[in-house]
XYZ file of N, CA and C in Angstrom:
759
model
N 35.025 68.188 -69.263
C 35.131 66.994 -70.159
C 36.743 66.890 -69.982
N 37.137 65.507 -69.611
C 38.738 65.319 -69.659
C 39.059 65.236 -70.976
N 40.573 65.622 -71.174
C 41.099 65.492 -72.364
C 41.372 63.890 -72.588
N 41.283 63.379 -73.954
C 41.621 61.941 -74.195
C 42.439 62.096 -75.219
N 43.368 61.186 -75.231
C 44.224 60.830 -76.197
C 43.710 59.842 -77.225
N 44.216 59.677 -78.520
C 43.693 58.986 -79.761
C 44.825 58.831 -80.762
N 44.788 57.729 -81.394
C 45.721 57.342 -82.614
C 45.061 57.587 -83.983
N 45.707 58.384 -84.811
C 44.987 58.511 -86.077
C 45.361 57.420 -86.968
N 46.333 56.508 -86.581
C 46.577 55.477 -87.366
C 46.594 54.073 -86.806
N 45.441 53.786 -86.168
C 45.178 52.449 -85.580
C 45.627 51.104 -86.407
N 45.071 51.281 -87.701
C 45.203 50.257 -88.265
C 46.785 49.828 -88.747
N 47.636 50.934 -89.100
C 48.955 50.681 -89.336
C 49.718 50.188 -88.175
N 49.284 50.778 -87.022
C 49.965 50.550 -85.683
C 49.700 48.921 -85.565
N 48.609 48.285 -85.672
C 48.135 47.232 -85.693
C 49.078 46.217 -86.433
N 49.025 46.539 -87.814
C 49.777 45.801 -88.465
C 51.445 45.673 -88.313
N 51.840 46.677 -87.877
C 53.304 46.748 -87.204
C 53.445 45.773 -86.134
N 52.564 45.857 -85.085
C 52.575 44.974 -83.825
C 52.631 43.485 -84.582
N 51.716 43.314 -85.509
C 51.467 41.933 -85.834
C 52.973 41.508 -86.657
N 53.563 42.387 -87.534
C 54.638 42.112 -88.255
C 55.884 41.755 -87.359
N 55.894 42.609 -86.109
C 56.842 42.264 -84.955
C 56.615 40.994 -84.390
N 55.194 40.707 -83.988
C 55.130 39.239 -83.454
C 55.610 38.193 -84.315
N 55.096 38.363 -85.623
C 55.635 37.273 -86.589
C 57.247 37.048 -86.541
N 57.798 38.262 -86.525
C 59.583 38.070 -86.344
C 59.730 37.618 -84.956
N 59.123 37.860 -84.040
C 59.384 37.104 -82.678
C 59.046 35.735 -82.446
N 58.110 35.294 -83.294
C 57.456 33.867 -83.257
C 58.591 33.106 -83.453
N 59.603 33.261 -84.276
C 60.723 32.277 -84.713
C 61.635 32.057 -83.562
N 61.565 32.935 -82.514
C 62.387 33.066 -81.295
C 61.806 32.098 -80.115
N 62.613 31.562 -79.436
C 62.082 30.837 -78.272
C 61.685 31.478 -77.010
N 61.913 32.805 -76.854
C 61.675 33.420 -75.828
C 61.599 34.932 -76.155
N 60.235 35.506 -76.138
C 59.851 36.884 -76.345
C 58.818 37.325 -75.349
N 58.410 38.601 -75.164
C 57.321 39.091 -74.241
C 56.106 39.336 -74.970
N 54.960 38.948 -74.250
C 53.704 39.152 -74.918
C 53.371 40.803 -74.604
N 52.683 41.032 -75.596
C 52.220 42.746 -75.512
C 51.713 43.010 -74.268
N 50.776 42.468 -73.382
C 50.216 42.582 -72.437
C 51.044 42.321 -70.864
N 52.262 42.086 -71.071
C 53.044 41.648 -70.164
C 52.988 39.973 -69.453
N 51.994 39.258 -70.073
C 51.847 38.151 -69.366
C 52.787 37.094 -69.823
N 52.926 35.915 -68.993
C 53.916 34.693 -69.447
C 53.009 33.871 -70.492
N 53.714 33.005 -71.199
C 53.048 32.185 -72.151
C 51.856 31.544 -71.553
N 52.176 31.129 -70.369
C 51.147 30.045 -69.545
C 50.237 30.704 -68.618
N 50.068 32.184 -68.897
C 49.166 33.114 -67.846
C 47.908 33.462 -68.641
N 46.931 33.456 -68.022
C 45.606 33.712 -68.494
C 45.353 35.284 -68.154
N 44.582 35.874 -68.808
C 44.185 37.329 -68.588
C 43.299 37.374 -67.271
N 43.323 38.347 -66.638
C 42.252 38.497 -65.394
C 40.910 38.324 -65.986
N 39.992 37.428 -65.097
C 38.694 37.345 -65.345
C 37.586 38.139 -64.482
N 36.799 38.861 -65.041
C 36.014 39.550 -64.325
C 34.671 38.898 -64.543
N 33.779 38.403 -63.478
C 32.377 37.741 -63.873
C 31.503 38.233 -63.054
N 30.216 38.381 -63.558
C 29.151 38.794 -63.005
C 27.838 38.138 -63.285
N 26.938 37.723 -62.317
C 25.659 37.139 -62.854
C 24.351 38.276 -62.524
N 23.442 38.135 -63.050
C 22.354 39.102 -62.873
C 22.388 40.225 -63.999
N 23.242 39.969 -65.024
C 23.812 41.279 -65.881
C 22.174 41.847 -66.601
N 21.424 40.926 -66.852
C 19.930 41.180 -67.607
C 18.814 40.870 -66.681
N 18.060 42.094 -66.369
C 17.023 41.706 -65.348
C 15.772 40.983 -66.045
N 15.668 40.990 -67.347
C 14.454 40.383 -67.885
C 14.781 39.035 -68.129
N 15.564 38.507 -68.128
C 16.081 37.104 -68.579
C 15.794 36.177 -67.331
N 15.850 34.862 -67.493
C 15.656 33.913 -66.328
C 16.952 33.686 -65.605
N 18.105 33.990 -66.546
C 19.468 34.053 -65.920
C 20.295 34.821 -66.725
N 21.449 35.299 -66.258
C 22.240 36.006 -67.086
C 23.578 36.117 -66.498
N 24.717 36.555 -67.502
C 25.900 36.710 -66.773
C 26.671 37.660 -67.742
N 27.719 38.292 -67.221
C 28.702 39.155 -68.022
C 30.198 38.588 -67.630
N 30.965 38.699 -68.668
C 32.302 38.250 -68.644
C 33.147 39.210 -69.253
N 34.298 39.425 -68.585
C 35.331 40.504 -69.118
C 36.626 39.658 -69.063
N 37.265 39.356 -70.070
C 38.752 38.963 -69.932
C 39.491 39.498 -71.033
N 40.319 40.650 -70.217
C 41.057 41.631 -70.809
C 39.866 42.325 -71.609
N 40.216 42.597 -72.955
C 39.444 43.525 -73.764
C 38.217 42.695 -74.254
N 38.176 41.436 -73.979
C 37.016 40.511 -74.637
C 35.776 40.658 -73.430
N 34.767 41.287 -73.999
C 33.589 41.546 -73.017
C 32.150 40.798 -73.700
N 31.558 40.031 -72.917
C 30.567 39.157 -73.254
C 29.400 39.139 -72.465
N 28.094 39.079 -72.725
C 27.071 39.091 -71.989
C 25.949 38.170 -72.710
N 25.512 37.259 -71.603
C 24.690 36.035 -71.935
C 23.348 36.046 -71.271
N 22.254 36.095 -72.092
C 21.007 35.873 -71.468
C 20.243 34.656 -71.672
N 19.724 33.977 -70.580
C 18.991 32.792 -70.787
C 17.501 32.970 -70.471
N 16.617 32.340 -71.406
C 15.316 32.459 -71.196
C 14.720 31.019 -71.272
N 13.780 30.659 -70.226
C 13.181 29.472 -70.256
C 13.414 28.635 -69.071
N 12.961 27.724 -69.074
C 12.321 26.631 -69.842
C 11.036 27.236 -70.113
N 10.613 27.353 -71.364
C 9.180 27.774 -71.928
C 8.740 26.756 -73.020
N 7.280 26.506 -73.073
C 6.855 25.904 -74.169
C 7.175 26.083 -75.619
N 7.495 24.965 -76.203
C 7.886 25.106 -77.479
C 7.325 23.917 -78.320
N 6.673 24.304 -79.646
C 6.175 23.134 -80.407
C 7.198 22.406 -81.164
N 8.429 22.971 -81.139
C 9.544 22.183 -81.724
C 9.913 21.212 -80.730
N 10.059 21.555 -79.272
C 10.465 20.656 -78.387
C 9.737 19.786 -78.177
N 8.315 19.879 -78.439
C 7.417 18.818 -78.340
C 7.306 17.688 -79.493
N 7.449 18.351 -80.450
C 7.597 17.431 -81.775
C 8.924 16.696 -81.713
N 9.943 17.326 -81.189
C 11.282 16.758 -81.239
C 11.356 15.461 -80.368
N 11.240 15.420 -79.093
C 11.091 14.212 -78.164
C 10.742 14.631 -76.682
N 10.800 13.832 -75.712
C 10.224 13.983 -74.555
C 11.346 14.729 -73.606
N 12.275 15.107 -74.025
C 13.447 16.070 -73.302
C 13.297 17.298 -73.817
N 13.856 18.150 -73.025
C 14.068 19.513 -73.351
C 14.935 19.781 -74.471
N 14.925 20.941 -75.290
C 15.465 21.484 -76.212
C 16.506 22.685 -75.715
N 17.611 22.614 -76.147
C 18.684 23.901 -75.938
C 19.057 24.593 -77.204
N 18.483 25.803 -77.445
C 18.844 26.531 -78.453
C 19.903 27.569 -78.065
N 20.969 27.841 -78.980
C 22.110 28.693 -78.580
C 22.457 29.611 -80.036
N 22.429 31.061 -79.553
C 22.478 31.942 -80.674
C 23.840 32.751 -80.108
N 24.626 33.122 -80.965
C 25.773 33.949 -80.555
C 25.940 35.156 -81.698
N 25.850 36.325 -81.057
C 25.835 37.502 -81.964
C 26.973 38.732 -81.777
N 27.467 39.190 -82.720
C 28.517 40.233 -82.654
C 27.791 41.621 -82.664
N 28.240 42.465 -81.714
C 27.520 43.778 -82.012
C 28.345 44.538 -83.082
N 27.758 45.563 -83.595
C 28.589 46.149 -84.845
C 29.860 46.795 -84.446
N 30.005 46.932 -83.086
C 31.242 47.717 -82.750
C 32.051 46.978 -81.732
N 31.853 45.465 -82.133
C 32.684 44.448 -81.257
C 34.019 44.205 -81.806
N 34.033 44.606 -83.183
C 35.419 44.496 -83.822
C 35.959 45.897 -84.205
N 37.292 45.911 -84.791
C 37.879 47.253 -85.355
C 37.050 47.542 -86.721
N 36.498 46.508 -87.288
C 35.906 46.870 -88.566
C 34.295 47.064 -87.981
N 34.193 48.384 -88.147
C 32.601 48.823 -87.791
C 31.604 48.203 -88.721
N 30.356 47.944 -88.383
C 29.255 47.666 -89.140
C 29.304 46.175 -89.269
N 30.292 45.218 -88.870
C 30.337 43.829 -89.140
C 29.508 42.940 -88.120
N 28.840 43.523 -87.278
C 28.272 42.771 -86.195
C 27.133 41.865 -87.119
N 26.997 40.620 -86.438
C 25.961 39.726 -87.114
C 25.814 38.482 -86.317
N 25.011 37.739 -86.627
C 24.834 36.261 -85.995
C 26.045 35.525 -86.609
N 26.652 34.607 -85.684
C 27.682 33.648 -86.041
C 27.424 32.349 -85.699
N 26.781 31.648 -86.910
C 26.384 30.362 -86.916
C 27.452 29.204 -86.427
N 28.554 29.603 -86.781
C 29.698 28.428 -86.394
C 29.770 28.482 -84.674
N 29.905 29.718 -84.401
C 30.046 30.024 -82.961
C 28.797 29.373 -82.180
N 27.566 29.614 -82.620
C 26.394 29.155 -82.159
C 26.433 27.669 -82.171
N 26.898 26.949 -83.223
C 26.884 25.564 -83.134
C 27.804 24.782 -82.350
N 29.070 25.725 -82.003
C 30.037 25.234 -81.142
C 29.526 25.556 -79.643
N 28.913 26.711 -79.423
C 28.456 26.817 -78.036
C 27.342 25.634 -77.722
N 26.440 25.402 -78.674
C 25.623 24.537 -78.360
C 26.311 22.948 -78.055
N 27.196 22.782 -78.844
C 27.956 21.543 -78.740
C 28.780 21.381 -77.215
N 29.446 22.508 -76.799
C 29.911 22.458 -75.580
C 29.104 22.416 -74.348
N 27.884 23.119 -74.400
C 26.937 22.827 -73.171
C 25.917 21.725 -73.267
N 25.417 21.254 -74.389
C 24.312 20.281 -74.411
C 24.843 18.974 -73.371
N 26.079 18.688 -73.193
C 26.453 17.562 -72.495
C 26.143 17.846 -71.020
N 26.395 19.054 -70.737
C 26.349 19.527 -69.265
C 25.222 19.799 -68.757
N 23.839 20.140 -69.694
C 22.614 20.449 -69.242
C 21.810 19.186 -69.193
N 21.003 18.953 -67.967
C 20.006 18.106 -67.714
C 18.726 18.130 -68.568
N 18.761 17.779 -69.856
C 17.750 18.162 -70.797
C 16.457 17.534 -70.166
N 16.518 16.354 -69.679
C 15.327 15.417 -69.055
C 14.776 16.294 -68.044
N 15.236 17.262 -67.485
C 14.510 17.881 -66.440
C 13.576 19.053 -66.648
N 13.432 19.341 -67.981
C 12.694 20.361 -68.564
C 12.039 19.665 -69.896
N 11.042 18.326 -69.775
C 10.613 17.736 -71.080
C 9.815 18.675 -71.834
N 9.880 18.737 -73.214
C 8.974 19.259 -74.117
C 8.885 20.863 -73.970
N 10.101 21.355 -73.459
C 10.312 22.813 -73.279
C 11.467 23.167 -73.821
N 11.848 24.454 -74.025
C 13.117 25.072 -74.788
C 13.710 25.986 -73.784
N 15.030 26.027 -73.817
C 15.903 26.854 -73.061
C 16.689 27.599 -74.243
N 16.479 28.765 -74.105
C 17.177 29.770 -75.191
C 18.513 30.617 -74.538
N 19.438 30.352 -75.199
C 20.690 30.822 -74.516
C 21.209 31.982 -75.846
N 21.116 33.107 -75.175
C 21.759 34.269 -76.140
C 23.070 34.852 -75.846
N 23.959 34.884 -76.508
C 25.293 35.219 -76.272
C 25.577 36.596 -77.107
N 26.108 37.689 -76.497
C 25.998 38.824 -77.401
C 27.670 39.297 -77.103
N 28.442 39.621 -78.103
C 30.038 39.723 -77.714
C 29.817 41.087 -77.911
N 30.243 42.129 -76.873
C 30.335 43.444 -76.847
C 31.614 44.055 -77.486
N 32.670 43.199 -77.207
C 34.093 43.515 -77.755
C 34.763 42.353 -77.785
N 35.376 42.196 -79.249
C 36.086 40.995 -79.452
C 37.497 41.533 -79.384
N 38.163 40.769 -78.183
C 39.632 41.014 -77.891
C 40.542 39.765 -77.849
N 39.869 38.705 -78.638
C 40.766 37.572 -78.420
C 40.151 36.303 -77.870
N 40.211 35.125 -77.942
C 39.691 33.880 -77.307
C 38.173 34.212 -76.924
N 37.481 34.830 -77.916
C 36.160 34.981 -77.946
C 35.120 33.796 -77.535
N 35.339 32.475 -78.082
C 34.633 31.566 -78.153
C 34.912 30.963 -76.497
N 35.641 30.732 -76.189
C 35.972 30.281 -74.803
C 35.229 31.046 -73.489
N 35.488 32.435 -73.862
C 34.680 33.236 -72.976
C 33.283 33.210 -73.112
N 32.679 33.070 -74.255
C 31.369 32.997 -74.533
C 30.600 31.560 -73.915
N 31.498 30.551 -74.046
C 31.060 29.149 -73.412
C 31.222 29.253 -71.993
N 32.147 29.931 -71.369
C 32.216 30.041 -70.040
C 31.075 31.077 -69.430
N 30.809 32.100 -70.196
C 29.810 33.047 -69.625
C 28.544 32.381 -69.834
N 28.214 31.434 -70.705
C 26.914 30.958 -71.058
C 26.680 29.912 -69.921
N 27.826 29.199 -69.553
C 27.213 28.251 -68.565
C 27.080 29.036 -67.219
N 27.766 29.979 -66.784
C 27.402 30.931 -65.735
C 25.983 31.351 -65.821
N 25.544 31.756 -66.934
C 24.438 32.254 -67.127
C 23.108 31.071 -66.962
N 23.480 29.900 -67.307
C 22.629 28.974 -67.112
C 22.247 28.478 -65.873
N 23.616 28.415 -64.946
C 23.818 28.183 -63.538
C 22.768 29.350 -62.696
N 22.855 30.674 -63.188
C 22.287 31.740 -62.675
C 20.810 31.553 -62.907
N 20.354 30.879 -64.035
C 18.889 30.843 -64.259
C 18.352 29.575 -63.611
N 19.114 28.694 -62.764
C 18.545 27.590 -61.938
C 18.432 26.430 -63.042
N 18.896 26.320 -64.051
C 18.854 25.352 -65.067
C 19.728 24.115 -64.382
N 19.217 22.845 -64.378
C 19.899 21.725 -63.807
C 21.209 21.541 -64.530
N 22.343 21.106 -64.133
C 23.678 20.911 -64.761
C 24.412 19.822 -64.143
N 24.916 18.973 -64.762
C 25.807 18.016 -64.130
C 27.052 18.690 -63.707
N 27.430 19.750 -64.260
C 28.691 20.487 -63.945
C 28.706 21.917 -64.730
N 29.366 22.850 -64.088
C 29.693 23.877 -64.820
C 30.752 23.729 -65.871
N 30.558 24.488 -67.199
C 31.334 24.194 -68.283
C 32.237 25.560 -68.300
N 33.571 25.184 -68.207
C 34.598 26.293 -68.467
C 35.326 26.003 -69.778
N 35.932 26.929 -70.347
C 36.613 26.809 -71.734
C 37.943 27.562 -71.610
N 38.999 27.199 -72.224
C 40.079 27.960 -72.401
C 40.759 27.572 -73.916
N 41.479 28.423 -74.518
C 42.083 28.398 -75.766
C 43.561 28.458 -75.764
N 44.368 28.060 -76.821
C 45.565 28.259 -76.700
C 46.160 28.502 -78.128
N 47.193 29.390 -78.490
C 47.503 29.556 -79.853
C 49.072 28.978 -79.877
N 49.313 28.338 -81.157
C 50.788 27.959 -81.310
C 51.376 29.036 -82.460
N 52.376 29.721 -81.885
C 52.947 30.636 -82.559
C 54.461 30.467 -82.758
N 54.781 29.693 -84.017
C 56.247 29.508 -84.080
C 56.528 28.336 -83.206
N 57.477 28.310 -82.248
C 57.707 27.208 -81.305
C 57.002 27.310 -80.009
N 56.288 28.368 -79.883
C 55.533 28.799 -78.641
C 54.068 28.383 -78.458
N 53.649 27.924 -77.319
C 52.170 27.798 -77.010
C 51.802 28.880 -76.050
N 50.734 29.818 -76.491
C 50.420 30.707 -75.518
C 48.981 30.623 -75.315
N 48.694 30.632 -73.860
C 47.322 30.544 -73.425
C 46.453 31.738 -73.400
N 45.263 31.675 -73.654
C 44.331 32.784 -73.449
C 44.994 33.829 -74.473
N 45.043 33.397 -75.660
C 45.484 34.564 -76.845
C 44.812 35.715 -76.950
N 45.456 37.090 -77.157
C 44.692 38.140 -77.592
C 44.185 38.053 -78.850
N 43.603 38.918 -79.495
C 43.199 39.036 -81.099
C 44.235 39.168 -81.794
N 45.290 39.820 -81.458
C 46.715 40.222 -82.130
C 47.226 38.861 -82.305
N 47.371 38.076 -81.248
C 48.032 36.674 -81.081
C 47.384 35.932 -81.988
N 46.093 35.737 -82.120
C 45.463 34.846 -82.837
C 45.555 35.438 -84.322
N 45.674 36.322 -84.644
C 45.763 36.743 -86.229
C 47.218 36.105 -86.695
N 48.139 36.033 -85.667
C 49.421 35.613 -86.065
C 49.738 34.086 -85.749
N 48.675 33.397 -85.201
C 48.834 31.781 -84.876
C 49.178 31.241 -86.128
N 49.918 30.063 -85.811
C 49.970 28.911 -86.870
C 48.799 27.837 -86.632
N 48.282 27.702 -85.261
C 47.247 26.764 -84.969
C 46.621 27.402 -83.772
N 45.643 26.642 -83.658
C 44.720 26.710 -82.200
C 44.169 25.776 -82.008
N 43.796 25.797 -80.319
C 43.290 24.584 -79.652
C 42.234 25.228 -78.665
N 40.929 24.899 -78.722
C 39.924 25.310 -77.830
C 39.344 24.140 -77.078
N 39.320 24.282 -75.902
C 38.814 22.984 -75.025
C 37.831 23.579 -74.181
N 36.744 22.852 -74.007
C 35.450 23.059 -73.076
C 35.450 21.729 -72.249
N 35.292 21.832 -70.918
C 35.154 20.906 -69.942
C 34.239 20.951 -68.872
N 33.912 19.874 -68.273
C 33.470 19.922 -66.958
C 34.319 19.537 -65.823
N 35.321 20.230 -65.105
C 36.297 19.882 -64.412
C 35.938 18.684 -63.256
N 34.869 19.084 -62.803
C 34.435 18.021 -61.656
C 34.232 16.612 -62.264
N 33.950 16.432 -63.461
C 33.627 15.129 -64.004
C 34.782 14.728 -64.649
N 35.799 15.556 -65.032
C 37.096 15.396 -65.897
C 36.575 14.765 -67.338
N 35.553 15.558 -67.860
C 34.977 15.408 -68.926
C 35.103 16.497 -69.884
N 35.793 16.146 -71.110
C 35.657 17.315 -72.186
C 34.613 17.276 -72.944
N 33.891 18.396 -73.175
C 32.688 18.641 -73.912
C 32.853 19.185 -75.242
N 33.936 19.716 -75.509
C 34.334 20.095 -77.028
C 35.730 20.270 -76.950
N 36.156 19.741 -78.416
C 37.769 20.039 -78.625
C 37.729 20.373 -79.865
N 38.262 21.700 -80.251
C 38.473 22.008 -81.729
C 39.866 22.308 -81.814
N 40.567 21.901 -82.907
C 42.047 22.193 -83.510
C 41.803 22.789 -84.857
N 42.883 23.836 -85.044
C 42.910 24.078 -86.160
C 44.664 24.359 -86.406
N 44.913 24.158 -87.704
C 46.463 24.038 -88.060
C 47.040 22.880 -87.819
N 48.326 22.786 -87.901
C 49.208 21.540 -87.663
C 49.635 21.437 -86.314
N 49.483 20.361 -85.730
C 49.889 20.013 -84.219
C 50.587 18.587 -84.262
N 51.753 18.574 -83.531
C 52.223 17.360 -83.068
C 51.729 16.886 -81.971
N 51.699 15.524 -81.725
C 51.177 14.897 -80.609
C 51.508 15.411 -79.326
N 52.927 15.515 -79.143
C 53.343 16.307 -77.930
C 52.896 17.627 -77.573
N 52.839 18.409 -78.646
C 52.278 19.607 -78.713
C 50.748 19.649 -78.144
N 49.897 18.639 -78.736
C 48.552 18.567 -78.360
C 48.379 18.364 -76.816
N 49.153 17.320 -76.383
C 49.394 16.853 -74.915
C 49.554 18.096 -74.092
N 50.532 18.928 -74.631
C 50.945 20.126 -73.569
C 49.894 21.072 -73.339
N 49.325 21.374 -74.813
C 48.027 22.255 -74.909
C 47.110 21.849 -74.112
N 46.478 20.739 -74.262
C 45.586 20.078 -73.527
C 45.532 20.252 -72.044
N 46.946 19.887 -71.537
C 47.400 20.004 -70.190
C 47.140 21.340 -69.541
N 47.576 22.374 -70.375
C 47.624 23.949 -70.018
C 46.084 24.208 -69.864
N 45.216 23.714 -70.953
C 43.787 24.084 -70.936
C 43.198 23.393 -69.863
N 43.176 22.198 -69.485
C 42.628 21.617 -68.508
C 42.748 22.122 -67.065
N 44.022 22.332 -66.837
C 44.380 23.106 -65.690
C 43.929 24.581 -65.598
N 43.858 25.307 -66.510
C 43.278 26.640 -66.711
C 41.667 26.641 -66.340
N 40.939 25.607 -66.778
C 39.612 25.429 -66.861
C 39.193 25.018 -65.239
N 40.154 24.313 -64.628
C 39.967 24.131 -63.236
C 39.822 25.310 -62.548
N 40.733 26.156 -62.657
C 41.103 27.367 -61.710
C 39.778 28.176 -62.107
N 39.617 28.393 -63.531
C 38.409 29.149 -63.911
C 37.196 28.660 -63.388
N 36.854 27.474 -63.314
C 35.517 26.896 -62.671
C 35.546 27.414 -61.304
N 36.647 27.419 -60.590
C 36.901 27.964 -59.232
C 36.173 29.451 -59.124
N 36.830 30.300 -60.123
C 36.311 31.646 -59.833
C 34.803 31.661 -60.384
N 34.165 30.919 -61.101
C 32.908 30.750 -61.450
C 31.947 30.587 -60.274
N 32.441 29.448 -59.695
C 31.555 28.990 -58.469
C 31.684 30.007 -57.396
N 32.808 30.718 -57.177
C 32.916 31.854 -56.280
C 31.822 32.883 -56.524
N 31.806 33.182 -57.979
C 30.831 34.303 -58.410
C 29.404 33.953 -58.057
N 29.136 32.653 -58.375
C 27.735 32.125 -57.989
C 27.383 32.340 -56.682
N 28.363 31.928 -55.790
C 28.366 31.865 -54.391
C 27.962 33.507 -53.804
N 28.975 34.346 -54.302
C 28.714 35.763 -54.008
C 27.270 36.186 -54.293
N 26.824 36.062 -55.538
C 25.559 36.268 -55.966
C 24.380 35.630 -54.950
N 24.546 34.483 -54.803
C 23.481 33.995 -53.878
C 23.474 34.380 -52.594
N 24.576 34.850 -51.980
C 24.684 35.503 -50.653
C 24.204 36.980 -50.745
N 24.309 37.778 -51.886
C 23.697 39.070 -51.941
C 22.106 38.983 -52.145
N 21.544 37.824 -52.687
C 20.243 37.705 -52.862
C 19.545 37.096 -51.554
N 20.293 36.459 -50.506
C 19.751 35.898 -49.549
C 19.466 36.982 -48.424
């Protein structure tokens, strides 16, 4: 067994980093803890077919944020039949008990589940599977920041992997406002210190925003800047997602 290092005081170390970041936030120029520039996203690792039992699935790893999404259906549903002649999309987001630094806090996240549904429903061709249901289950294995955008992007990839008809892939990116600075794809430490956040999900090929969420106080110029950064990053992320799907198709053919 190889020797491993460990820290006996991770909580204190994290608080110290947060205090340091808060002091730095009043400055116009400072370094992020992972060495990225303010407008640089974390490396993205994507893979489809992560769950064999599902109709489609995907795994996403952005820095320390790790998510797996499984899609089941379309399958018959009494609720869908009573609801309308179009299909029904159900979304559920769950955090494992070891996803955060506070152990034992894993649970269903109703807010994230609703946001995931909102981001995806406009992209899915519900009329192509009438009176049936498609279930999307997202499991956050590790919460490392920008969790919701990673969940949305991974879920879109899983839907595409399942063969569900979509108008376009949905990609999502978030930014944090810390002092005078706007940081794209924030880590969990950066989110804790943020003065505001913006989460954007879109279908780049259609130039259509499917969800936009703002928290904190934002000026109109800051919103325009943040949305521009997110839209540009979403276009690039969608390209990575398409490459992943093509590689998966080539391997299975």
